[in-house]
């Protein structure tokens, strides 16, 4: 050491000695600095045990009944897969464009670092690249940088280099590529090659073609700038650059690369977002059900998280039926909306009814929010009336315009909405689910969240109770109007202009033609408590008004309850409870939940009554209020059902029964203050029935779904056939007609068979 010091002091000239001292000091300080980073003085470095157990947050997946992926719940859309499931073309494209020397370095590419140092720092070449290997990029993705510049950036780079070396000692080269591809962001909030493949091309990563792999890998340089959805031309150029790099590195033959570069860029984009994709209302209901299930799970399972634990949720949804239901809904509702607005014309409440407009605005969430902050009415209107750039949606698409919140409220107030549900009548499994016309703009789900008056679709429950109480299906009831003096002169009437004062209907004919006056009289003879009890036995849990108007469907019932009750007519008199989820597994495939069918459920009524009701409900379709199923839509399968229209044309309903499924549809407006402008447009047969008829017709034409439309009800027993063998309508005799004033309602008290 003394000799070294003497030699250093003998160096001439002095300035060179000072320069050499400075360089040595710098090297020592740099070594100490690097050592301090390695020792963790600038932040902890991950240890080997931590790196051996790398776990990513993982999106939970939602699958349809055929195991096709229909949605995800995530904070970051990631689906890690085994490296052996990643095709070679993806791995080769990644190495070719991002790290050509990947297989020749041990985590740090020193020649590349020197190249970057000289070109970037000394020659000012900003296009020299970053010099980071894939292993270093993986380290950066696993342990994001602190975000500081200057010394902080140097510390981060050193930590990434040390971490990269440790990764290289723990994992094989192929495993590092797999970890990288499962970690890296591909844009549009998708992380990892599997999620990116599903999102941009609609296939699992193992099915990616070479040109598709090159497109995705090309995005990694700049996930926004090379996003093929946003910038297809730029993405195409980048894809071809990746293919060229693959050829240059001998992963592709030159001729093969040239042919792939000539292909157009084709996407099959699947956003898997809440507002888009198949069955958004269904997926949102599934999300709520799983969230509630997780909240109630005890013990270790309470650590499961819907958005990060990678659950796999297998549902009952039939994707083919759902696609047809969505297209049929759009076609019918767009046409119905046009008829609806044309019929209202300038009389539309949202245009000229100042009282309605004022009430509607005051009840809106934007108004209530401002009111809760203490603003007065005029100030609120001033705030809500400010114009700004806005997107308004219509059946023709979205339009960018200058509008105010008030404009937006009135724009959406006019829209008819809908809810329709199809279930397997044997199990209750949901087959299709339409909760509204557009989830992005109408979040309220009219299946899971709504109960509306059901109108005449409740009558089959009344008639079921009547048959169970012993009333003969061939008993005739007068259709004449009655003014019930003990019910404040309530006088139920029938729709249409038909003169029915002298007519008497059998139960089948009355149900077939939806005669209101007869339904009330059937309920009167049966007894309100008996009808309510029958509804409960058929799975109706909603509060029901214990009043005579119950016969006309003044009770508000949810679509799932009504569908489950109707299923009993083809399910051995047993109602079903609609359900959406078959099973839930963890990321390893272990079953955490499995739907258990209801056991020992007792029939809600006799087999004799079931057959009678099914025959009567078929008559509704074959020659009654739902006959346009045959005449207009030409459907020839075995179908039963019932239409429904509520007072003032507020709600339109149709409940359909086939041998294997039940379909219930509702159409109306969000606001209960607005009804259809007339019965012609607003009756169930016109507004709601087409949602079933158009959908069922498409099922019958689809070779993969046709089997759902070819089943048969079976013939009724000879006893049932005999019970219905009677004259459907009888006319009063001459003398009774002589002493009856058809223009005057009969006056009496309503009295059920319990003496009330």
XYZ file of C-alpha atoms in Angstrom:
756
model
C 0.000 0.000 0.000
C 2.880 2.347 0.911
C 4.514 1.607 -2.421
C 1.213 2.371 -4.196
C 0.908 5.699 -2.376
C 4.525 6.616 -3.174
C 3.948 5.695 -6.810
C 0.796 7.815 -6.909
C 2.633 10.818 -5.399
C 5.441 10.480 -7.962
C 2.973 10.899 -10.812
C 3.617 13.994 -12.861
C 2.114 16.436 -13.695
C -0.024 17.201 -10.605
C -3.264 17.726 -12.570
C -3.128 14.134 -13.780
C -2.685 12.969 -10.195
C -5.775 14.939 -9.186
C -7.777 13.503 -12.118
C -6.783 9.972 -11.262
C -7.714 10.556 -7.610
C -11.088 11.874 -8.643
C -11.728 8.845 -10.842
C -10.744 6.429 -8.100
C -12.920 8.288 -5.592
C -15.808 8.181 -8.045
C -15.370 4.450 -8.557
C -15.286 3.858 -4.805
C -18.334 6.031 -4.220
C -20.156 4.322 -7.081
C -19.264 0.923 -5.645
C -20.482 2.013 -2.228
C -23.671 3.405 -3.773
C -24.336 0.185 -5.700
C -23.584 -1.798 -2.583
C -25.998 0.294 -0.547
C -28.744 -0.376 -3.116
C -27.975 -4.085 -3.007
C -28.053 -3.984 0.800
C -31.529 -2.466 0.713
C -30.624 0.943 2.131
C -32.592 2.589 -0.692
C -35.550 0.266 -0.444
C -36.013 -3.451 0.049
C -35.064 -5.849 -2.732
C -37.327 -8.907 -3.158
C -35.774 -12.076 -1.803
C -35.613 -15.440 -3.529
C -38.514 -16.907 -1.560
C -40.716 -13.970 -2.547
C -39.718 -14.258 -6.192
C -40.445 -17.977 -6.168
C -44.053 -17.280 -5.133
C -45.165 -14.574 -7.536
C -48.946 -14.113 -7.420
C -50.957 -11.721 -9.529
C -54.345 -10.230 -8.839
C -56.654 -12.094 -11.127
C -60.009 -11.131 -12.635
C -63.014 -13.300 -11.869
C -64.644 -14.772 -14.954
C -68.300 -15.331 -15.808
C -69.215 -18.232 -18.074
C -72.416 -19.063 -19.921
C -74.003 -22.520 -19.784
C -71.810 -23.690 -22.692
C -68.661 -22.551 -20.805
C -68.076 -19.594 -23.131
C -66.676 -16.498 -21.437
C -69.268 -13.690 -21.256
C -67.829 -11.297 -18.683
C -65.277 -10.438 -16.042
C -65.092 -8.583 -12.742
C -61.727 -6.955 -12.126
C -59.610 -4.089 -10.952
C -57.102 -5.050 -13.641
C -58.212 -7.466 -16.344
C -55.688 -10.275 -15.908
C -55.944 -14.048 -16.457
C -52.545 -15.707 -15.851
C -51.938 -18.933 -17.789
C -49.196 -21.567 -17.825
C -46.275 -20.799 -20.118
C -46.884 -24.094 -21.917
C -50.277 -22.694 -22.982
C -48.622 -19.720 -24.679
C -47.877 -20.550 -28.333
C -44.324 -20.365 -29.644
C -45.232 -17.556 -32.064
C -45.983 -15.265 -29.095
C -42.701 -16.076 -27.334
C -40.723 -15.687 -30.550
C -42.347 -12.378 -31.449
C -41.600 -11.039 -27.973
C -37.915 -11.969 -28.058
C -37.454 -10.816 -31.654
C -38.739 -7.280 -31.114
C -37.989 -6.624 -27.441
C -34.780 -8.510 -26.535
C -32.904 -10.216 -29.376
C -30.059 -11.314 -27.049
C -32.480 -12.719 -24.445
C -31.079 -16.253 -24.626
C -27.453 -15.008 -24.489
C -27.498 -12.874 -21.329
C -28.163 -13.571 -17.657
C -30.657 -10.813 -16.976
C -28.439 -7.842 -17.814
C -27.292 -7.184 -21.370
C -24.015 -5.341 -20.831
C -23.300 -4.706 -24.551
C -26.744 -3.099 -24.875
C -26.083 -0.977 -21.798
C -22.795 0.259 -23.288
C -24.535 0.964 -26.583
C -27.196 2.999 -24.844
C -24.561 4.825 -22.742
C -22.479 5.903 -25.703
C -25.315 6.636 -28.148
C -27.712 8.298 -25.760
C -25.443 10.104 -23.308
C -22.432 10.869 -25.496
C -23.918 11.094 -29.005
C -27.424 12.361 -28.093
C -29.243 9.633 -30.021
C -32.714 9.486 -28.423
C -33.657 6.456 -30.554
C -30.980 4.222 -29.119
C -33.442 2.382 -26.889
C -33.524 1.766 -23.174
C -31.169 -1.180 -22.849
C -33.470 -3.036 -20.446
C -33.784 -6.769 -20.929
C -37.078 -8.640 -20.683
C -35.961 -9.810 -17.243
C -35.455 -6.208 -16.149
C -38.823 -5.207 -17.626
C -40.419 -8.081 -15.708
C -38.806 -6.800 -12.518
C -40.171 -3.308 -13.250
C -43.669 -4.704 -13.855
C -43.598 -6.758 -10.659
C -42.207 -3.930 -8.548
C -43.205 -0.586 -10.092
C -40.786 2.319 -9.833
C -41.111 4.969 -7.169
C -41.651 7.640 -9.819
C -38.755 9.897 -8.816
C -36.280 11.322 -11.299
C -32.523 11.807 -11.102
C -30.944 9.653 -8.350
C -34.286 7.934 -7.763
C -34.345 6.677 -11.360
C -30.790 5.336 -11.010
C -31.787 3.519 -7.819
C -34.813 1.997 -9.565
C -32.697 0.844 -12.508
C -30.141 -0.777 -10.201
C -32.878 -2.526 -8.203
C -34.359 -3.847 -11.446
C -30.963 -5.170 -12.498
C -30.414 -6.987 -9.191
C -33.964 -8.366 -9.272
C -33.505 -9.486 -12.883
C -30.362 -11.432 -11.946
C -32.216 -13.141 -9.110
C -35.106 -14.023 -11.421
C -32.661 -15.564 -13.891
C -31.214 -17.768 -11.139
C -34.673 -18.974 -10.045
C -36.514 -19.433 -13.343
C -35.718 -20.855 -16.743
C -35.722 -18.563 -19.749
C -39.106 -19.855 -20.888
C -40.576 -19.380 -17.420
C -39.384 -15.760 -17.395
C -41.111 -15.180 -20.716
C -44.280 -16.685 -19.254
C -44.096 -14.475 -16.165
C -43.537 -11.413 -18.330
C -46.443 -12.180 -20.653
C -48.749 -12.781 -17.688
C -47.753 -9.462 -16.110
C -47.350 -6.846 -18.815
C -50.098 -4.364 -19.744
C -51.578 -4.540 -23.243
C -53.751 -1.450 -22.916
C -57.520 -1.070 -22.514
C -57.030 -2.195 -18.894
C -56.022 -5.700 -20.006
C -53.002 -7.317 -18.366
C -51.358 -10.491 -19.599
C -51.495 -12.257 -22.931
C -54.617 -14.297 -22.132
C -56.808 -11.295 -21.337
C -55.426 -9.364 -24.305
C -56.086 -12.280 -26.637
C -59.659 -12.667 -25.401
C -60.290 -8.925 -25.588
C -58.831 -8.106 -29.004
C -59.312 -11.374 -30.897
C -61.975 -13.305 -28.967
C -59.855 -16.453 -28.573
C -57.695 -17.920 -25.802
C -53.988 -17.204 -26.180
C -53.206 -20.783 -27.205
C -55.296 -20.240 -30.366
C -53.558 -17.040 -31.479
C -52.329 -16.976 -35.059
C -48.859 -15.606 -35.801
C -50.101 -12.303 -37.228
C -52.377 -11.834 -34.190
C -49.500 -12.566 -31.828
C -47.378 -9.984 -33.663
C -50.149 -7.399 -33.286
C -50.377 -7.888 -29.521
C -46.608 -7.953 -28.989
C -46.300 -4.843 -31.142
C -48.524 -2.987 -28.679
C -45.990 -3.348 -25.864
C -43.796 -0.507 -27.127
C -46.707 1.948 -26.596
C -50.018 0.399 -25.576
C -52.038 3.480 -26.508
C -50.280 4.542 -29.691
C -50.291 1.009 -31.133
C -53.747 0.003 -29.886
C -55.368 -1.704 -32.919
C -58.839 -0.611 -31.816
C -57.878 3.061 -31.701
C -55.162 3.304 -34.361
C -55.487 0.370 -36.788
C -53.126 1.766 -39.441
C -50.386 2.499 -36.925
C -50.921 -0.922 -35.313
C -50.671 -2.620 -38.705
C -47.308 -0.953 -39.366
C -46.051 -2.028 -35.944
C -47.313 -5.602 -36.478
C -45.407 -5.841 -39.747
C -42.271 -4.532 -38.033
C -42.579 -7.366 -35.495
C -43.024 -9.914 -38.295
C -39.928 -8.498 -39.989
C -37.949 -8.879 -36.735
C -39.146 -12.481 -36.445
C -37.848 -13.187 -39.954
C -34.553 -11.402 -39.237
C -34.051 -13.583 -36.152
C -34.960 -16.719 -38.130
C -38.206 -17.439 -36.275
C -40.063 -17.132 -39.588
C -39.161 -17.866 -43.186
C -38.866 -14.628 -45.152
C -41.601 -15.710 -47.562
C -43.921 -16.576 -44.669
C -43.331 -13.194 -43.040
C -44.040 -11.414 -46.340
C -47.342 -13.258 -46.765
C -48.415 -12.462 -43.203
C -47.512 -8.792 -43.649
C -49.923 -8.653 -46.591
C -52.895 -9.709 -44.430
C -55.354 -7.054 -43.231
C -55.712 -6.304 -39.525
C -58.881 -8.035 -38.273
C -60.138 -7.739 -34.691
C -62.884 -9.468 -32.731
C -63.041 -6.952 -29.903
C -64.669 -8.072 -26.660
C -64.464 -5.346 -24.023
C -65.882 -7.417 -21.109
C -66.906 -4.139 -19.528
C -69.994 -3.609 -17.404
C -71.774 -1.531 -20.051
C -70.927 -3.597 -23.109
C -71.012 -7.161 -24.295
C -73.607 -9.864 -23.890
C -76.228 -9.771 -21.111
C -74.996 -6.757 -19.093
C -78.078 -6.750 -16.807
C -77.638 -10.463 -16.157
C -73.930 -10.048 -15.389
C -74.633 -7.207 -12.985
C -77.171 -9.341 -11.113
C -74.653 -12.185 -10.962
C -72.081 -9.738 -9.601
C -74.409 -8.653 -6.800
C -75.299 -12.242 -5.918
C -71.654 -13.347 -5.765
C -70.684 -10.263 -3.736
C -73.408 -11.079 -1.192
C -72.362 -14.748 -1.133
C -68.740 -13.788 -0.457
C -69.773 -11.384 2.287
C -71.569 -14.172 4.131
C -68.791 -16.769 3.854
C -67.035 -17.455 7.170
C -63.448 -18.356 8.014
C -60.557 -18.441 5.580
C -62.810 -18.008 2.566
C -63.589 -14.479 3.729
C -60.255 -13.473 2.139
C -61.700 -14.180 -1.309
C -62.254 -11.069 -3.386
C -64.554 -10.882 -6.400
C -62.202 -8.539 -8.254
C -58.788 -10.067 -7.496
C -59.188 -13.747 -6.552
C -59.794 -15.179 -10.010
C -63.105 -16.880 -9.250
C -64.816 -18.750 -12.048
C -68.575 -18.274 -12.041
C -70.538 -20.738 -14.165
C -74.050 -19.509 -14.958
C -77.195 -20.939 -16.511
C -77.388 -18.432 -19.387
C -77.879 -19.932 -22.847
C -75.746 -17.647 -25.069
C -77.607 -18.507 -28.270
C -80.966 -17.702 -26.699
C -79.565 -14.520 -25.171
C -78.212 -13.238 -28.484
C -81.572 -13.820 -30.150
C -83.412 -12.232 -27.213
C -81.259 -9.101 -27.443
C -81.666 -8.750 -31.222
C -85.437 -9.391 -31.028
C -85.756 -6.829 -28.245
C -83.911 -4.162 -30.228
C -85.988 -4.778 -33.344
C -89.355 -4.713 -31.554
C -88.656 -1.895 -29.102
C -87.287 0.424 -31.783
C -90.443 -0.053 -33.845
C -92.737 0.243 -30.815
C -90.974 3.430 -29.682
C -91.644 5.033 -33.056
C -95.341 4.091 -32.907
C -95.528 5.310 -29.313
C -94.109 8.756 -30.066
C -96.143 9.159 -33.251
C -99.373 8.333 -31.396
C -98.632 10.919 -28.704
C -97.465 13.586 -31.131
C -97.488 17.029 -29.553
C -99.633 15.724 -26.679
C -96.586 13.966 -25.233
C -96.260 14.698 -21.471
C -92.504 15.224 -21.738
C -93.123 18.010 -24.269
C -96.026 20.118 -23.043
C -97.265 18.908 -19.652
C -95.627 21.433 -17.341
C -96.884 19.720 -14.189
C -95.404 16.383 -15.260
C -92.129 17.973 -16.334
C -91.789 19.816 -13.023
C -92.512 16.671 -10.963
C -90.165 14.589 -13.092
C -87.313 17.060 -12.689
C -87.839 17.391 -8.928
C -87.729 13.604 -8.522
C -84.556 13.176 -10.599
C -81.219 12.291 -8.918
C -79.415 15.424 -10.238
C -82.103 17.691 -8.764
C -82.135 15.863 -5.422
C -78.360 16.013 -5.160
C -78.299 19.771 -5.613
C -81.277 20.216 -3.288
C -79.480 18.263 -0.561
C -76.593 20.739 -0.777
C -78.958 23.576 0.141
C -79.608 25.184 -3.253
C -83.037 26.674 -3.923
C -85.317 25.628 -6.762
C -84.419 28.453 -9.138
C -80.695 28.021 -8.553
C -81.014 24.302 -9.181
C -82.845 24.883 -12.465
C -80.190 27.394 -13.472
C -77.439 24.868 -12.745
C -79.215 22.006 -14.507
C -79.957 24.246 -17.479
C -76.323 24.966 -18.339
C -75.421 23.695 -21.810
C -72.291 21.604 -22.315
C -70.954 18.956 -24.714
C -72.949 15.777 -24.123
C -73.641 12.422 -25.737
C -77.331 11.510 -26.068
C -78.347 8.007 -27.082
C -81.260 6.968 -29.243
C -82.169 3.821 -31.147
C -80.189 5.248 -34.048
C -77.001 5.449 -31.980
C -75.135 8.039 -29.929
C -75.042 11.720 -30.886
C -72.605 14.344 -29.613
C -74.429 17.597 -29.011
C -74.678 20.701 -26.828
C -77.299 19.981 -24.180
C -78.131 20.565 -20.543
C -78.989 18.125 -17.790
C -82.615 19.222 -18.157
C -82.468 18.372 -21.866
C -81.028 14.981 -21.007
C -83.739 14.239 -18.434
C -86.535 14.966 -20.893
C -84.731 13.124 -23.683
C -84.646 9.873 -21.692
C -88.066 10.344 -20.032
C -89.794 9.380 -23.286
C -88.235 5.960 -23.718
C -90.223 2.771 -23.343
C -88.339 0.159 -21.369
C -88.658 -3.570 -21.003
C -87.819 -6.668 -19.035
C -88.042 -10.228 -20.318
C -86.974 -13.508 -18.770
C -86.843 -17.073 -20.060
C -86.362 -19.971 -17.645
C -86.230 -23.741 -17.796
C -89.655 -24.703 -16.452
C -88.321 -27.855 -14.783
C -85.368 -26.419 -12.884
C -85.796 -22.637 -12.887
C -82.437 -22.139 -14.646
C -82.354 -18.747 -16.364
C -81.954 -19.110 -20.130
C -82.141 -15.464 -21.233
C -82.364 -12.176 -19.341
C -83.208 -8.728 -20.716
C -83.290 -6.247 -17.838
C -83.753 -3.123 -19.951
C -83.146 -1.560 -23.341
C -79.598 -0.274 -22.746
C -77.542 -0.887 -19.599
C -75.225 2.044 -20.292
C -78.049 4.575 -20.029
C -80.737 2.698 -18.066
C -79.110 0.901 -15.143
C -82.374 -0.070 -13.442
C -83.009 -3.793 -13.989
C -86.694 -4.523 -14.534
C -86.198 -8.193 -13.707
C -84.224 -8.158 -10.483
C -85.260 -4.754 -9.119
C -88.799 -4.063 -10.295
C -92.299 -5.057 -9.244
C -95.133 -3.744 -11.396
C -98.859 -4.398 -11.510
C -99.277 -7.552 -13.583
C -102.785 -7.014 -14.967
C -104.530 -10.010 -16.476
C -101.474 -12.255 -16.185
C -102.692 -12.793 -12.599
C -106.005 -14.264 -13.768
C -104.624 -17.813 -14.243
C -103.848 -17.859 -10.513
C -107.445 -16.813 -9.755
C -108.806 -19.526 -12.022
C -106.442 -22.124 -10.551
C -107.757 -21.312 -7.076
C -111.335 -21.502 -8.408
C -110.821 -24.962 -9.870
C -109.159 -26.127 -6.664
C -112.153 -24.844 -4.687
C -114.462 -27.035 -6.741
C -115.914 -24.609 -9.278
C -116.894 -26.430 -12.467
C -114.854 -25.212 -15.466
C -118.079 -25.275 -17.483
C -119.935 -23.051 -15.039
C -121.037 -19.945 -16.909
C -120.600 -16.458 -15.472
C -122.420 -13.374 -16.687
C -120.229 -10.768 -18.365
C -122.628 -7.992 -17.360
C -121.074 -5.126 -15.423
C -121.812 -4.921 -11.701
C -121.582 -1.838 -9.525
C -120.439 -2.987 -6.067
C -122.101 -0.601 -3.644
C -120.005 -1.747 -0.667
C -116.823 -0.950 -2.636
C -117.576 2.721 -3.215
C -119.542 1.824 -6.365
C -116.505 0.202 -7.965
C -117.590 -1.048 -11.407
C -115.060 -3.223 -13.246
C -115.545 -3.231 -16.999
C -114.256 -5.041 -20.031
C -112.018 -3.613 -22.705
C -113.229 -3.190 -26.261
C -116.582 -2.234 -27.729
C -118.212 -5.648 -27.674
C -121.724 -5.716 -26.203
C -121.457 -8.413 -23.520
C -124.386 -7.515 -21.252
C -126.361 -10.603 -22.329
C -123.383 -12.981 -22.588
C -122.340 -15.730 -20.158
C -118.859 -17.231 -20.407
C -117.496 -20.581 -19.345
C -114.274 -20.286 -17.369
C -112.216 -21.289 -20.389
C -113.905 -18.755 -22.676
C -113.636 -16.024 -20.039
C -109.907 -16.621 -19.577
C -109.407 -16.989 -23.318
C -110.927 -13.562 -23.927
C -109.658 -11.996 -20.677
C -113.124 -10.928 -19.507
C -112.602 -8.686 -16.467
C -116.148 -8.819 -15.149
C -116.059 -12.619 -15.048
C -112.636 -12.713 -13.362
C -114.003 -10.611 -10.490
C -117.017 -12.889 -10.146
C -114.814 -16.001 -10.178
C -112.689 -14.477 -7.413
C -115.847 -13.543 -5.499
C -117.133 -17.116 -5.596
C -113.706 -18.600 -4.793
C -112.802 -16.211 -1.973
C -110.000 -13.695 -1.740
C -108.117 -15.611 1.016
C -108.165 -18.753 -1.136
C -106.749 -16.867 -4.125
C -103.997 -15.290 -2.026
C -103.165 -18.690 -0.532
C -103.001 -20.180 -4.040
C -100.631 -17.438 -5.134
C -98.380 -18.161 -2.148
C -98.378 -21.880 -2.934
C -97.302 -21.002 -6.481
C -94.288 -19.051 -5.235
C -95.637 -15.489 -5.227
C -94.064 -13.757 -2.219
C -94.926 -10.171 -3.136
C -97.497 -8.316 -1.004
C -100.948 -8.754 -2.550
C -103.947 -6.462 -2.043
C -106.710 -8.485 -0.406
C -109.333 -6.676 -2.413
C -111.607 -7.688 -5.306
C -109.372 -5.731 -7.708
C -106.794 -8.467 -7.127
C -108.612 -10.442 -9.839
C -107.551 -7.775 -12.357
C -103.893 -7.923 -11.380
C -103.533 -4.843 -9.193
C -100.873 -6.656 -7.190
C -97.273 -5.700 -8.037
C -95.202 -8.805 -8.729
C -91.668 -9.305 -9.995
C -90.974 -11.031 -13.296
C -89.051 -13.948 -11.680
C -91.933 -14.703 -9.304
C -94.474 -14.677 -12.115
C -92.275 -16.901 -14.285
C -91.757 -19.371 -11.431
C -95.518 -19.548 -10.805
C -96.323 -20.155 -14.477
C -93.740 -22.940 -14.609
C -95.985 -25.009 -12.344
C -98.408 -25.525 -15.260
C -95.799 -27.735 -16.970
C -93.810 -28.899 -13.931
C -96.162 -31.311 -12.181
C -97.953 -28.407 -10.454
C -94.721 -27.360 -8.731
C -93.443 -23.783 -9.037
C -89.738 -23.104 -9.500
C -87.412 -20.408 -8.236
C -85.390 -18.864 -11.086
C -81.643 -19.006 -10.473
C -78.587 -17.754 -12.346
C -75.495 -19.495 -10.946
C -74.725 -23.199 -11.284
C -71.377 -23.240 -9.462
C -68.395 -21.136 -8.413
C -64.801 -22.372 -8.310
C -61.514 -20.842 -7.192
C -58.627 -20.264 -9.578
C -57.461 -23.857 -9.119
C -60.873 -25.252 -10.015
C -61.979 -26.234 -6.508
C -65.763 -25.960 -6.189
C -66.750 -23.352 -3.610
C -70.472 -23.242 -4.349
C -72.908 -25.428 -6.241
C -76.601 -24.759 -6.802
C -78.747 -27.309 -5.040
C -82.216 -27.888 -6.507
C -85.208 -27.527 -4.223
C -86.205 -30.837 -2.704
C -89.532 -32.217 -1.503
C -91.451 -29.287 -2.963
C -95.135 -30.101 -2.761
C -97.518 -29.564 -5.708
C -99.367 -26.263 -5.469
C -102.547 -27.834 -6.842
C -103.870 -31.086 -8.277
C -102.867 -32.720 -11.545
C -106.482 -32.372 -12.724
C -106.344 -28.611 -12.192
C -102.954 -28.425 -13.915
C -104.266 -30.101 -17.042
C -107.398 -27.949 -17.057
C -105.381 -24.733 -16.720
C -102.904 -25.762 -19.405
C -105.746 -26.454 -21.836
C -107.365 -23.125 -21.001
C -104.086 -21.240 -21.456
C -103.494 -22.929 -24.802
C -106.910 -21.658 -25.854
C -105.711 -18.094 -25.118
C -103.016 -18.579 -27.776
C -105.065 -20.592 -30.248
C -108.089 -18.301 -30.356
C -107.963 -15.683 -27.607
C -106.126 -12.496 -26.752
C -102.756 -13.993 -27.741
C -103.955 -15.433 -31.064
C -101.603 -13.226 -33.083
C -98.925 -15.750 -32.121
C -100.606 -17.952 -34.698
C -102.100 -15.414 -37.101
C -99.335 -12.792 -37.272
C -96.183 -14.700 -36.400
C -97.163 -18.106 -37.757
C -95.805 -20.018 -34.783
C -96.956 -23.625 -34.774
C -95.365 -25.119 -31.676
C -97.170 -26.071 -28.499
C -97.611 -22.733 -26.723
C -99.834 -21.537 -23.892
C -99.907 -18.105 -22.326
C -101.685 -15.041 -21.059
C -101.622 -11.366 -22.027
C -101.944 -8.552 -19.515
C -102.617 -4.801 -19.634
C -102.918 -2.651 -16.537
C -105.164 0.309 -15.840
C -104.572 3.389 -17.986
C -102.287 1.324 -20.208
C -99.319 1.737 -17.867
C -97.934 -1.815 -18.175
C -98.068 -4.407 -20.951
C -97.385 -8.092 -20.184
C -97.181 -11.466 -21.830
C -96.428 -14.744 -20.098
C -95.717 -17.684 -22.408
C -95.501 -21.364 -21.537
C -93.923 -24.062 -23.699
C -93.246 -27.683 -22.707
C -89.700 -26.863 -21.591
C -89.631 -23.190 -20.698
C -91.489 -20.117 -19.517
C -90.973 -16.639 -20.967
C -92.339 -13.500 -19.277
C -92.076 -10.063 -20.852
C -93.056 -6.584 -19.650
C -93.050 -3.242 -21.461
C -93.722 0.198 -19.989
C -92.029 3.428 -18.982
C -89.697 4.165 -16.108
C -92.115 6.794 -14.827
C -95.436 5.454 -13.548
C -96.999 8.770 -14.540
C -96.773 8.027 -18.254
C -98.776 5.277 -19.925
C -99.305 4.240 -23.512
C -101.364 6.766 -25.510
C -104.007 4.145 -26.328
C -104.902 0.504 -25.757
C -104.133 -0.495 -29.329
C -100.440 0.263 -28.811
C -100.259 -0.473 -25.096
C -102.099 -3.786 -24.808
C -100.014 -6.801 -23.882
C -100.690 -8.484 -27.208
C -99.119 -5.582 -29.091
C -96.405 -4.264 -26.767
C -95.137 -7.341 -24.896
C -96.168 -10.444 -26.857
C -93.840 -9.717 -29.833
C -90.806 -9.956 -27.542
C -91.658 -13.621 -27.105
C -93.016 -14.302 -30.578
C -90.066 -12.885 -32.523
C -87.587 -14.609 -30.209
C -89.386 -17.964 -30.322
C -89.586 -17.791 -34.113
C -85.812 -17.292 -34.276
C -85.303 -20.243 -31.939
C -87.370 -22.428 -34.251
C -85.178 -21.427 -37.205
C -81.860 -21.970 -35.413
C -80.635 -25.565 -35.858
C -78.783 -25.424 -32.534
C -81.816 -24.182 -30.583
C -84.735 -25.706 -32.472
C -85.085 -28.550 -29.982
C -86.493 -26.074 -27.443
C -89.485 -25.488 -29.729
C -90.339 -29.033 -30.816
C -91.503 -30.570 -27.520
C -95.178 -31.405 -26.922
C -97.429 -30.799 -23.924
C -99.113 -34.160 -24.192
C -102.827 -34.816 -24.381
C -105.083 -34.190 -21.395
C -106.829 -37.065 -19.701
C -110.266 -38.074 -20.929
C -111.730 -36.683 -17.691
C -110.223 -33.248 -18.309
C -111.286 -33.268 -21.937
C -114.824 -34.065 -20.822
C -114.866 -31.296 -18.221
C -114.075 -28.726 -20.919
C -116.597 -30.091 -23.409
C -119.241 -27.401 -23.085
C -120.624 -24.390 -24.872
C -118.073 -21.581 -24.396
C -120.563 -18.690 -24.513
C -124.280 -18.671 -23.728
C -126.650 -15.838 -24.497
C -129.371 -14.859 -22.040
C -132.840 -16.043 -22.893
C -135.488 -13.768 -24.408
C -137.302 -12.866 -21.197
C -134.090 -12.147 -19.308
C -132.949 -9.869 -22.100
C -136.360 -8.239 -22.109
C -136.061 -7.176 -18.474
C -132.354 -6.267 -18.577
C -131.095 -2.805 -19.433
C -127.737 -3.404 -21.152
C -126.656 0.206 -20.561
C -127.113 0.034 -16.810
C -124.778 -1.849 -14.484
C -126.354 -4.188 -11.978
C -125.993 -2.933 -8.399
C -125.216 -5.242 -5.474
C -122.715 -5.915 -2.723
C -119.480 -7.820 -3.269
C -119.576 -10.937 -1.116
C -117.003 -13.722 -1.189
C -117.738 -17.266 -0.130
C -116.419 -16.594 3.379
C -119.302 -14.225 4.077
C -117.169 -11.071 3.796
